[in-house]
């Protein structure tokens, strides 16, 4: 199947309230152009330099999502244009994002990445750090940042019960924090679900899925 066919099939299966981020990391610009021609406007990349090259070459009505681990010294390259940073996994990163956002006269939307997987290798806030940050009003100083939601990745396993438990955990944090008025926070987006588990993620309350290989083929 072509990229356009894959996109159409996936879109047809998504509930209306779920946004689709097409994860185009490692893929050539021609592939992104094909997805763009099929109407796709949200693209996800995990390397800032690669995303910036693609941004330079492609139409300016694309929303660029940084889904990977972010190194502070590279934030400046994406600050002029990035639409949503999914992978904010530490408070110190917000210092740099805020500084670069201010330089560009922008408010940058960020998601807090929460560590929900059993595996130790995944980045993200653990439950206690997350709740402590909200309790301490830790986002208040960042006037050029909007904390727009939470992001999580489930364990890489075929055990769907475990995946569901992990997604449900993130959804329950999302629900409880959503109603807590906090400066610079407006939780609307729950980003969870990839090619292998997005149906499960949506069943658990995700409203943004990040799908790569099911659209563009294996990397
Ligand atoms: C690569 C990646 C995806 C997409 O993975 P697929 O399995 O190809 O759909 C989603 N989220 C993150 C954070 C990724 O790094």
Coordinates of N, CA and C and ligand atoms in Angstrom, one line a residue:
X1 N 0.8 -1.2 0.0 CA 0.0 0.0 0.0 C 0.9 1.3 0.0
X2 N 0.3 2.3 -0.6 CA 1.1 3.6 -0.7 C 0.9 4.3 0.6
X3 N 1.8 5.3 0.8 CA 1.7 6.2 2.0 C 0.3 6.8 2.1
X4 N -0.2 7.3 0.9 CA -1.6 7.9 0.9 C -2.7 6.9 1.3
X5 N -2.5 5.7 0.8 CA -3.5 4.6 1.2 C -3.4 4.3 2.7
X6 N -2.2 4.2 3.2 CA -2.1 3.9 4.6 C -2.7 5.0 5.5
X7 N -2.4 6.2 5.0 CA -3.0 7.4 5.8 C -4.5 7.4 5.8
X8 N -5.1 7.1 4.6 CA -6.5 7.1 4.6 C -7.1 6.0 5.4
X9 N -6.5 4.8 5.4 CA -7.0 3.7 6.2 C -6.9 4.0 7.7
X10 N -5.8 4.6 8.1 CA -5.6 4.9 9.5 C -6.6 6.0 10.0
X11 N -6.7 7.1 9.2 CA -7.6 8.2 9.5 C -9.0 7.7 9.6
X12 N -9.4 6.8 8.7 CA -10.8 6.2 8.8 C -11.0 5.5 10.1
X13 N -10.0 5.0 10.7 CA -10.2 4.1 11.9 C -10.1 5.0 13.2
X14 N -9.7 6.3 13.0 CA -9.6 7.1 14.2 C -10.9 7.8 14.6
X15 N -11.2 7.8 15.9 CA -12.3 8.7 16.3 C -12.0 10.2 16.0
X16 N -13.0 11.0 15.8 CA -12.9 12.3 15.4 C -12.0 13.2 16.3
X17 N -12.0 12.9 17.6 CA -11.3 13.8 18.5 C -9.8 13.4 18.6
X18 N -9.4 12.3 17.9 CA -8.0 11.9 18.0 C -7.2 12.5 16.8
X19 N -6.1 13.2 17.2 CA -5.2 13.8 16.2 C -4.1 12.8 15.8
X20 N -3.8 12.8 14.5 CA -2.8 11.9 14.0 C -1.5 12.6 13.7
X21 N -0.4 12.3 14.4 CA 0.9 12.8 14.1 C 1.6 11.7 13.3
X22 N 2.0 12.1 12.0 CA 2.7 11.2 11.1 C 4.2 11.2 11.5
X23 N 4.7 10.1 12.0 CA 6.1 10.1 12.4 C 7.0 9.8 11.3
X24 N 7.7 10.8 10.8 CA 8.4 10.7 9.5 C 9.9 10.6 9.7
X25 N 10.4 10.4 11.0 CA 11.8 10.3 11.3 C 12.5 9.3 10.3
X26 N 13.7 9.7 9.9 CA 14.5 8.9 9.0 C 14.0 8.8 7.5
X27 N 12.8 9.3 7.3 CA 12.2 9.1 6.0 C 12.6 10.3 5.1
X28 N 12.7 10.1 3.8 CA 13.1 11.2 2.9 C 12.0 12.2 2.7
X29 N 12.4 13.4 2.2 CA 11.4 14.4 2.0 C 10.3 14.0 1.1
X30 N 10.6 13.2 0.1 CA 9.6 12.8 -0.9 C 8.4 12.1 -0.2
X31 N 8.8 11.3 0.8 CA 7.7 10.6 1.6 C 6.8 11.6 2.3
X32 N 7.4 12.6 2.9 CA 6.6 13.6 3.6 C 5.7 14.4 2.6
X33 N 6.3 14.6 1.4 CA 5.5 15.3 0.4 C 4.3 14.5 -0.1
X34 N 4.5 13.2 -0.1 CA 3.4 12.3 -0.5 C 2.3 12.4 0.6
X35 N 2.7 12.3 1.9 CA 1.8 12.4 3.0 C 1.1 13.8 3.0
X36 N 1.8 14.8 2.7 CA 1.3 16.2 2.6 C 0.2 16.3 1.5
X37 N 0.5 15.7 0.4 CA -0.4 15.7 -0.7 C -1.7 15.0 -0.4
X38 N -1.6 14.0 0.5 CA -2.8 13.2 1.0 C -3.5 13.9 2.2
X39 N -3.0 15.2 2.4 CA -3.8 16.0 3.4 C -3.1 16.0 4.8
X40 N -2.0 15.3 5.0 CA -1.4 15.3 6.3 C -0.7 16.6 6.7
X41 N -1.0 17.1 7.9 CA -0.3 18.4 8.2 C 0.5 18.3 9.5
X42 N 0.3 17.3 10.3 CA 1.1 17.1 11.6 C 2.1 16.1 11.3
X43 N 3.4 16.5 11.5 CA 4.5 15.5 11.3 C 5.4 15.5 12.6
X44 N 5.8 14.3 12.9 CA 6.6 14.1 14.1 C 8.0 13.6 13.7
X45 N 9.0 14.2 14.4 CA 10.4 13.9 14.2 C 11.1 13.7 15.5
X46 N 12.2 12.9 15.6 CA 12.9 12.8 16.8 C 14.3 13.4 16.9
X47 N 14.7 14.0 15.8 CA 16.0 14.7 15.8 C 15.8 16.1 15.3
X48 N 16.3 17.0 16.1 CA 16.0 18.5 15.8 C 16.6 18.9 14.5
X49 N 17.9 18.4 14.2 CA 18.5 18.9 13.0 C 17.7 18.3 11.8
X50 N 17.4 17.1 11.8 CA 16.6 16.5 10.7 C 15.3 17.2 10.5
X51 N 14.6 17.5 11.6 CA 13.3 18.2 11.6 C 13.5 19.5 10.9
X52 N 14.5 20.2 11.3 CA 14.8 21.6 10.8 C 15.0 21.6 9.3
X53 N 15.8 20.6 8.8 CA 16.0 20.5 7.4 C 14.7 20.3 6.6
X54 N 13.9 19.4 7.2 CA 12.6 19.1 6.5 C 11.7 20.4 6.6
X55 N 11.7 21.0 7.7 CA 10.9 22.3 7.8 C 11.3 23.3 6.8
X56 N 12.6 23.4 6.5 CA 13.1 24.4 5.5 C 12.6 24.0 4.1
X57 N 12.5 22.7 3.8 CA 12.1 22.3 2.5 C 10.6 22.2 2.2
X58 N 9.8 22.1 3.2 CA 8.4 21.7 3.0 C 7.5 22.9 3.3
X59 N 6.2 22.8 2.9 CA 5.3 23.9 3.0 C 5.2 24.4 4.5
X60 N 4.9 25.7 4.6 CA 4.9 26.3 6.0 C 3.6 26.1 6.8
X61 N 2.7 25.4 6.2 CA 1.5 25.1 7.0 C 1.5 23.8 7.7
X62 N 2.7 23.2 7.7 CA 2.9 21.9 8.5 C 3.1 22.3 9.9
X63 N 2.5 21.5 10.8 CA 2.8 21.6 12.3 C 3.9 20.5 12.6
X64 N 5.0 21.0 13.1 CA 6.1 20.1 13.4 C 6.1 19.7 14.9
X65 N 6.1 18.4 15.2 CA 6.1 17.9 16.5 C 7.4 17.2 16.8
X66 N 8.1 17.7 17.9 CA 9.3 17.0 18.3 C 8.9 15.9 19.3
X67 N 9.2 14.7 18.9 CA 8.7 13.6 19.8 C 9.9 12.9 20.5
X68 N 11.1 13.3 20.2 CA 12.2 12.6 20.7 C 12.8 13.2 22.0
X69 N 13.9 12.7 22.5 CA 14.6 13.2 23.6 C 15.2 14.5 23.2
X70 N 15.1 15.6 23.9 CA 15.6 16.9 23.5 C 16.8 17.3 24.3
X71 N 17.9 17.6 23.5 CA 19.1 18.2 24.1 C 19.0 19.7 24.2
X72 N 19.3 20.2 25.4 CA 19.1 21.6 25.6 C 19.8 22.5 24.6
X73 N 21.0 22.1 24.2 CA 21.8 23.0 23.3 C 21.2 23.0 21.9
X74 N 20.2 22.2 21.6 CA 19.6 22.2 20.2 C 18.3 22.9 20.2
X75 N 17.7 23.3 21.3 CA 16.4 23.8 21.4 C 16.3 25.1 20.4
X76 N 17.4 25.8 20.4 CA 17.4 27.1 19.6 C 17.0 26.9 18.1
X77 N 17.4 25.7 17.6 CA 17.2 25.5 16.2 C 15.7 25.3 15.8
X78 N 14.9 24.8 16.8 CA 13.5 24.5 16.5 C 12.6 25.6 17.1
X79 N 13.1 26.4 18.0 CA 12.3 27.4 18.7 C 11.5 28.3 17.7
X80 N 12.0 28.7 16.5 CA 11.3 29.6 15.7 C 10.0 28.9 15.1
X81 N 9.9 27.6 15.1 CA 8.8 27.0 14.3 C 8.1 25.9 15.0
X82 N 8.7 25.2 16.0 CA 8.1 24.0 16.5 C 6.7 24.2 17.0
X83 N 5.9 23.3 16.7 CA 4.5 23.4 17.1 C 4.2 22.8 18.5
X84 N 4.8 21.6 18.7 CA 4.6 20.9 20.0 C 5.8 20.1 20.3
X85 N 6.3 20.2 21.5 CA 7.4 19.4 22.0 C 6.8 18.3 22.9
X86 N 6.8 17.1 22.5 CA 6.2 16.0 23.3 C 7.1 15.5 24.4
X87 N 8.4 15.6 24.2 CA 9.4 14.9 25.1 C 10.0 15.7 26.2
X88 N 9.2 16.6 26.9 CA 9.8 17.3 28.0 C 9.9 16.4 29.2
X89 N 11.1 15.9 29.5 CA 11.3 14.9 30.5 C 12.0 15.4 31.8
X90 N 12.2 16.7 31.8 CA 12.9 17.2 33.0 C 12.6 18.7 33.1
X91 N 12.5 19.2 34.3 CA 12.2 20.6 34.5 C 13.3 21.5 33.9
X92 N 14.5 21.1 34.0 CA 15.6 22.0 33.6 C 15.5 22.3 32.1
X93 N 14.9 21.4 31.3 CA 14.8 21.6 29.9 C 13.8 22.8 29.6
X94 N 12.9 23.0 30.6 CA 11.9 24.1 30.4 C 12.6 25.5 30.5
X95 N 13.7 25.6 31.2 CA 14.5 26.8 31.3 C 14.9 27.2 29.9
X96 N 15.5 26.3 29.2 CA 16.0 26.6 27.8 C 14.9 26.8 26.8
X97 N 13.9 26.0 26.9 CA 12.7 26.2 26.0 C 12.1 27.6 26.2
X98 N 12.0 28.0 27.4 CA 11.4 29.3 27.7 C 12.2 30.4 27.2
X99 N 13.5 30.3 27.4 CA 14.5 31.3 27.0 C 14.4 31.5 25.5
X100 N 14.4 30.3 24.7 CA 14.4 30.4 23.3 C 13.1 30.8 22.7
X101 N 12.0 30.5 23.4 CA 10.7 30.9 23.0 C 10.5 32.4 23.1
X102 N 11.1 32.9 24.2 CA 11.0 34.4 24.5 C 11.8 35.1 23.4
X103 N 13.0 34.6 23.0 CA 13.8 35.2 22.0 C 13.0 35.3 20.7
X104 N 12.2 34.3 20.4 CA 11.4 34.3 19.2 C 10.0 34.8 19.3
X105 N 9.8 35.4 20.5 CA 8.5 36.0 20.7 C 7.3 35.1 20.6
X106 N 7.5 33.8 21.1 CA 6.5 32.8 20.9 C 6.2 32.2 22.3
X107 N 5.0 31.6 22.3 CA 4.7 30.7 23.4 C 4.8 29.3 22.8
X108 N 5.6 28.4 23.4 CA 5.8 27.1 22.8 C 5.0 26.1 23.6
X109 N 4.3 25.3 22.9 CA 3.5 24.2 23.6 C 4.3 23.0 23.9
X110 N 4.2 22.5 25.1 CA 5.0 21.3 25.5 C 4.1 20.3 26.1
X111 N 4.5 19.1 26.0 CA 3.9 18.0 26.8 C 4.9 17.4 27.7
X112 N 4.5 17.1 28.9 CA 5.4 16.5 29.9 C 5.4 15.0 29.6
X113 N 6.6 14.4 29.4 CA 6.7 13.0 29.2 C 6.7 12.3 30.5
X114 N 5.8 11.4 30.7 CA 5.7 10.6 31.9 C 6.2 9.2 31.7
X115 N 7.0 8.8 32.6 CA 7.6 7.4 32.6 C 6.5 6.4 33.1
X116 N 5.9 5.7 32.1 CA 4.8 4.8 32.5 C 5.2 3.3 32.3
X117 N 6.3 3.1 31.5 CA 6.7 1.7 31.2 C 7.5 1.1 32.3
X118 N 7.4 -0.2 32.4 CA 8.2 -0.9 33.4 C 9.7 -0.8 33.1
X119 N 10.0 -0.7 31.8 CA 11.4 -0.7 31.4 C 12.1 0.5 32.0
X120 N 13.3 0.4 32.3 CA 14.1 1.5 32.9 C 14.6 2.4 31.9
X121 N 14.7 2.0 30.7 CA 15.4 2.9 29.7 C 14.6 4.1 29.2
X122 N 13.3 4.1 29.4 CA 12.5 5.2 28.9 C 12.6 6.4 29.7
X123 N 12.7 7.6 29.0 CA 12.8 8.9 29.6 C 11.4 9.3 30.2
X124 N 11.5 10.3 31.1 CA 10.2 10.9 31.6 C 10.2 11.1 33.1
X125 N 9.2 11.9 33.4 CA 9.0 12.2 34.9 C 8.4 10.9 35.5
X126 N 8.8 10.6 36.7 CA 8.0 9.5 37.3 C 6.9 10.2 38.0
X127 N 6.0 9.3 38.5 CA 4.7 9.8 39.1 C 4.9 10.8 40.2
X128 N 5.8 10.5 41.1 CA 6.1 11.5 42.2 C 6.6 12.8 41.7
X129 N 7.5 12.8 40.8 CA 8.1 14.0 40.3 C 7.0 14.9 39.6
X130 N 6.2 14.2 38.9 CA 5.1 14.9 38.1 C 4.2 15.6 39.1
X131 N 3.7 14.9 40.1 CA 2.8 15.4 41.1 C 3.4 16.5 41.9
X132 N 4.7 16.3 42.2 CA 5.4 17.3 43.0 C 5.6 18.6 42.2
X133 N 5.8 18.5 40.9 CA 6.0 19.7 40.1 C 4.7 20.5 40.0
X134 N 3.6 19.8 39.9 CA 2.3 20.5 40.0 C 2.0 21.2 41.3
X135 N 2.3 20.4 42.4 CA 2.1 20.9 43.8 C 3.0 22.2 44.0
X136 N 4.2 22.2 43.5 CA 5.1 23.3 43.7 C 4.9 24.4 42.7
X137 N 3.9 24.3 41.9 CA 3.6 25.3 40.9 C 4.9 25.6 40.1
X138 N 5.6 24.6 39.7 CA 6.9 24.7 39.1 C 6.9 25.3 37.7
X139 N 5.8 25.4 37.1 CA 5.7 25.9 35.7 C 5.5 27.4 35.6
X140 N 5.1 28.0 36.8 CA 4.7 29.4 36.8 C 5.8 30.4 36.2
X141 N 7.1 30.1 36.4 CA 8.1 31.1 35.9 C 8.2 31.1 34.4
X142 N 7.6 30.1 33.7 CA 7.8 29.9 32.3 C 6.7 30.6 31.5
X143 N 6.8 31.9 31.4 CA 5.7 32.7 30.7 C 5.7 32.5 29.2
X144 N 6.7 31.9 28.6 CA 6.7 31.6 27.2 C 6.5 30.1 26.9
X145 N 5.9 29.4 27.9 CA 5.6 28.0 27.7 C 4.2 27.7 28.1
X146 N 3.5 26.9 27.3 CA 2.2 26.4 27.6 C 2.3 24.8 27.8
X147 N 2.1 24.4 29.0 CA 2.1 22.9 29.2 C 0.7 22.4 28.7
X148 N 0.7 21.8 27.6 CA -0.6 21.5 26.9 C -1.0 20.1 27.1
X149 N -0.3 19.3 27.8 CA -0.7 17.9 28.0 C 0.4 17.0 28.5
X150 N 0.1 15.7 28.4 CA 1.0 14.7 28.8 C 1.3 13.7 27.7
X151 N 2.5 13.1 27.7 CA 2.8 12.1 26.7 C 3.5 10.9 27.4
X152 N 3.2 9.7 26.9 CA 3.8 8.5 27.5 C 4.0 7.4 26.4
X153 N 4.9 6.5 26.7 CA 5.1 5.4 25.9 C 5.0 4.1 26.8
X154 N 4.2 3.2 26.3 CA 4.1 1.9 27.0 C 5.3 1.0 26.8
X155 N 5.4 0.0 27.6 CA 6.4 -1.0 27.5 C 6.4 -1.6 26.1
X156 N 7.5 -2.0 25.6 CA 7.6 -2.8 24.4 C 7.4 -4.2 24.7
X157 N 6.1 -4.6 24.6 CA 5.8 -6.0 25.0 C 4.5 -6.4 24.3
X158 N 4.3 -7.7 24.2 CA 3.0 -8.2 23.5 C 1.9 -8.4 24.6
X159 N 2.3 -8.1 25.8 CA 1.3 -8.3 26.9 C 0.3 -7.1 27.0
X160 N -0.8 -7.3 26.3 CA -1.7 -6.1 26.2 C -2.3 -5.7 27.6
X161 N -2.4 -6.6 28.5 CA -2.9 -6.2 29.8 C -1.9 -5.2 30.5
X162 N -0.6 -5.5 30.3 CA 0.4 -4.6 30.9 C 0.3 -3.2 30.2
X163 N 0.2 -3.2 28.8 CA 0.2 -2.0 28.1 C -1.0 -1.2 28.5
X164 N -2.2 -1.8 28.7 CA -3.4 -1.2 29.1 C -3.2 -0.5 30.5
X165 N -2.6 -1.3 31.4 CA -2.4 -0.8 32.7 C -1.6 0.5 32.7
X166 N -0.6 0.5 31.8 CA 0.3 1.7 31.8 C -0.4 2.9 31.1
X167 N -1.2 2.6 30.1 CA -1.9 3.7 29.5 C -3.0 4.3 30.5
X168 N -3.7 3.4 31.2 CA -4.7 3.8 32.1 C -4.1 4.7 33.2
X169 N -2.9 4.3 33.6 CA -2.2 5.1 34.7 C -2.0 6.5 34.2
X170 N -1.5 6.7 33.0 CA -1.3 8.0 32.4 C -2.6 8.8 32.3
X171 N -3.6 8.1 31.8 CA -4.9 8.7 31.7 C -5.5 9.2 33.0
X172 N -5.3 8.5 34.1 CA -5.8 8.9 35.3 C -5.0 10.1 35.9
X173 N -3.7 10.2 35.6 CA -3.0 11.4 36.0 C -3.5 12.6 35.2
X174 N -3.7 12.3 33.9 CA -4.2 13.4 33.1 C -5.5 14.0 33.6
X175 N -6.4 13.1 33.9 CA -7.8 13.5 34.4 C -7.7 14.2 35.7
X176 N -6.8 13.8 36.6 CA -6.8 14.5 37.9 C -6.1 15.8 37.8
X177 N -5.0 15.9 37.0 CA -4.3 17.1 36.9 C -5.0 18.2 36.0
X178 N -5.8 17.7 35.1 CA -6.6 18.6 34.2 C -7.4 19.6 34.9
X179 N -8.0 19.2 36.0 CA -8.9 20.1 36.7 C -8.2 20.9 37.8
X180 N -6.9 20.9 37.8 CA -6.2 21.6 38.9 C -5.6 22.9 38.2
X181 N -6.2 24.0 38.5 CA -5.7 25.2 37.9 C -4.2 25.5 38.3
X182 N -3.4 25.5 37.3 CA -1.9 25.7 37.5 C -1.4 26.7 36.5
X183 N -0.5 27.6 37.0 CA 0.0 28.6 36.1 C 0.8 28.0 34.9
X184 N 0.5 28.5 33.7 CA 1.2 28.1 32.5 C 0.8 26.6 32.0
X185 N -0.2 26.1 32.6 CA -0.7 24.8 32.3 C -2.1 24.8 31.8
X186 N -2.3 24.1 30.7 CA -3.7 24.0 30.2 C -3.7 22.6 29.5
X187 N -4.0 21.6 30.3 CA -3.9 20.2 29.8 C -5.1 19.8 28.9
X188 N -4.7 19.6 27.7 CA -5.8 19.2 26.7 C -5.4 18.0 25.9
X189 N -4.1 17.8 25.8 CA -3.6 16.7 24.9 C -3.0 15.5 25.7
X190 N -3.5 14.3 25.3 CA -2.9 13.1 25.9 C -2.3 12.3 24.8
X191 N -1.0 12.4 24.6 CA -0.3 11.8 23.5 C 0.2 10.4 23.9
X192 N -0.6 9.4 23.4 CA -0.1 8.0 23.6 C -0.6 7.2 22.5
X193 N 0.2 6.2 22.1 CA -0.1 5.3 21.1 C 0.8 5.4 19.9
X194 N 1.3 4.3 19.4 CA 2.2 4.2 18.2 C 1.6 3.2 17.3
X195 N 2.4 2.8 16.2 CA 1.8 1.8 15.3 C 1.3 0.6 16.0
X196 N 2.0 0.0 16.9 CA 1.7 -1.2 17.5 C 0.6 -1.2 18.5
X197 N 0.3 0.0 19.1 CA -0.6 0.0 20.2 C -1.6 1.1 20.2
X198 N -1.8 1.8 19.1 CA -2.6 3.0 19.1 C -4.1 2.7 19.4
X199 N -4.6 1.5 18.9 CA -6.0 1.2 19.1 C -6.2 1.1 20.7
X200 N -5.3 0.4 21.3 CA -5.4 0.3 22.7 C -5.3 1.6 23.5
X201 N -4.4 2.5 23.0 CA -4.2 3.8 23.6 C -5.5 4.6 23.5
X202 N -6.1 4.5 22.3 CA -7.3 5.3 22.1 C -8.4 4.8 23.1
X203 N -8.5 3.4 23.2 CA -9.5 2.9 24.1 C -9.2 3.3 25.5
X204 N -8.0 3.6 25.9 CA -7.6 4.1 27.2 C -7.7 5.6 27.3
X205 N -8.1 6.3 26.3 CA -8.4 7.8 26.4 C -7.4 8.7 25.7
X206 N -6.5 8.1 24.9 CA -5.6 9.0 24.1 C -6.4 9.9 23.1
X207 N -5.9 11.1 23.0 CA -6.5 11.9 21.9 C -5.4 12.4 20.9
X208 N -4.2 11.9 21.0 CA -3.2 12.1 20.0 C -2.3 10.9 19.8
X209 N -2.2 10.4 18.6 CA -1.4 9.2 18.4 C -0.3 9.5 17.4
X210 N 0.9 8.9 17.7 CA 2.1 9.1 16.9 C 2.4 7.9 16.1
X211 N 2.1 7.9 14.8 CA 2.2 6.7 14.0 C 3.3 6.9 12.9
X212 N 4.2 6.0 12.9 CA 5.3 6.0 11.9 C 5.2 4.9 10.9
X213 N 5.7 3.7 11.3 CA 5.9 2.6 10.4 C 4.6 2.2 9.7
X214 N 3.4 2.3 10.3 CA 2.2 1.9 9.7 C 1.8 2.9 8.5
X215 N 2.4 4.0 8.5 CA 2.2 5.0 7.4 C 3.3 4.9 6.4
X216 N 4.5 5.0 6.9 CA 5.7 5.1 5.9 C 6.4 3.8 5.7
X217 N 6.0 2.7 6.4 CA 6.8 1.5 6.3 C 7.9 1.4 7.3
X218 N 8.5 0.2 7.4 CA 9.5 0.0 8.4 C 10.7 0.9 8.2
X219 N 11.4 1.3 9.3 CA 12.6 2.1 9.2 C 13.8 1.3 9.1
Ligands
LIG1 C1 9.4 6.4 16.4 C2 8.4 6.9 17.4 C3 7.0 6.7 17.2 C4 6.4 6.0 16.0 O1 6.7 4.6 16.1 P1 6.0 3.6 15.1 O2 6.1 2.3 15.8 O3 6.9 3.6 13.9 O4 4.6 4.0 14.8 C5 6.1 7.2 18.2 N1 6.6 7.9 19.2 C6 7.9 8.1 19.5 C7 8.3 8.8 20.7 C8 8.8 7.6 18.6 O5 10.1 7.8 18.9

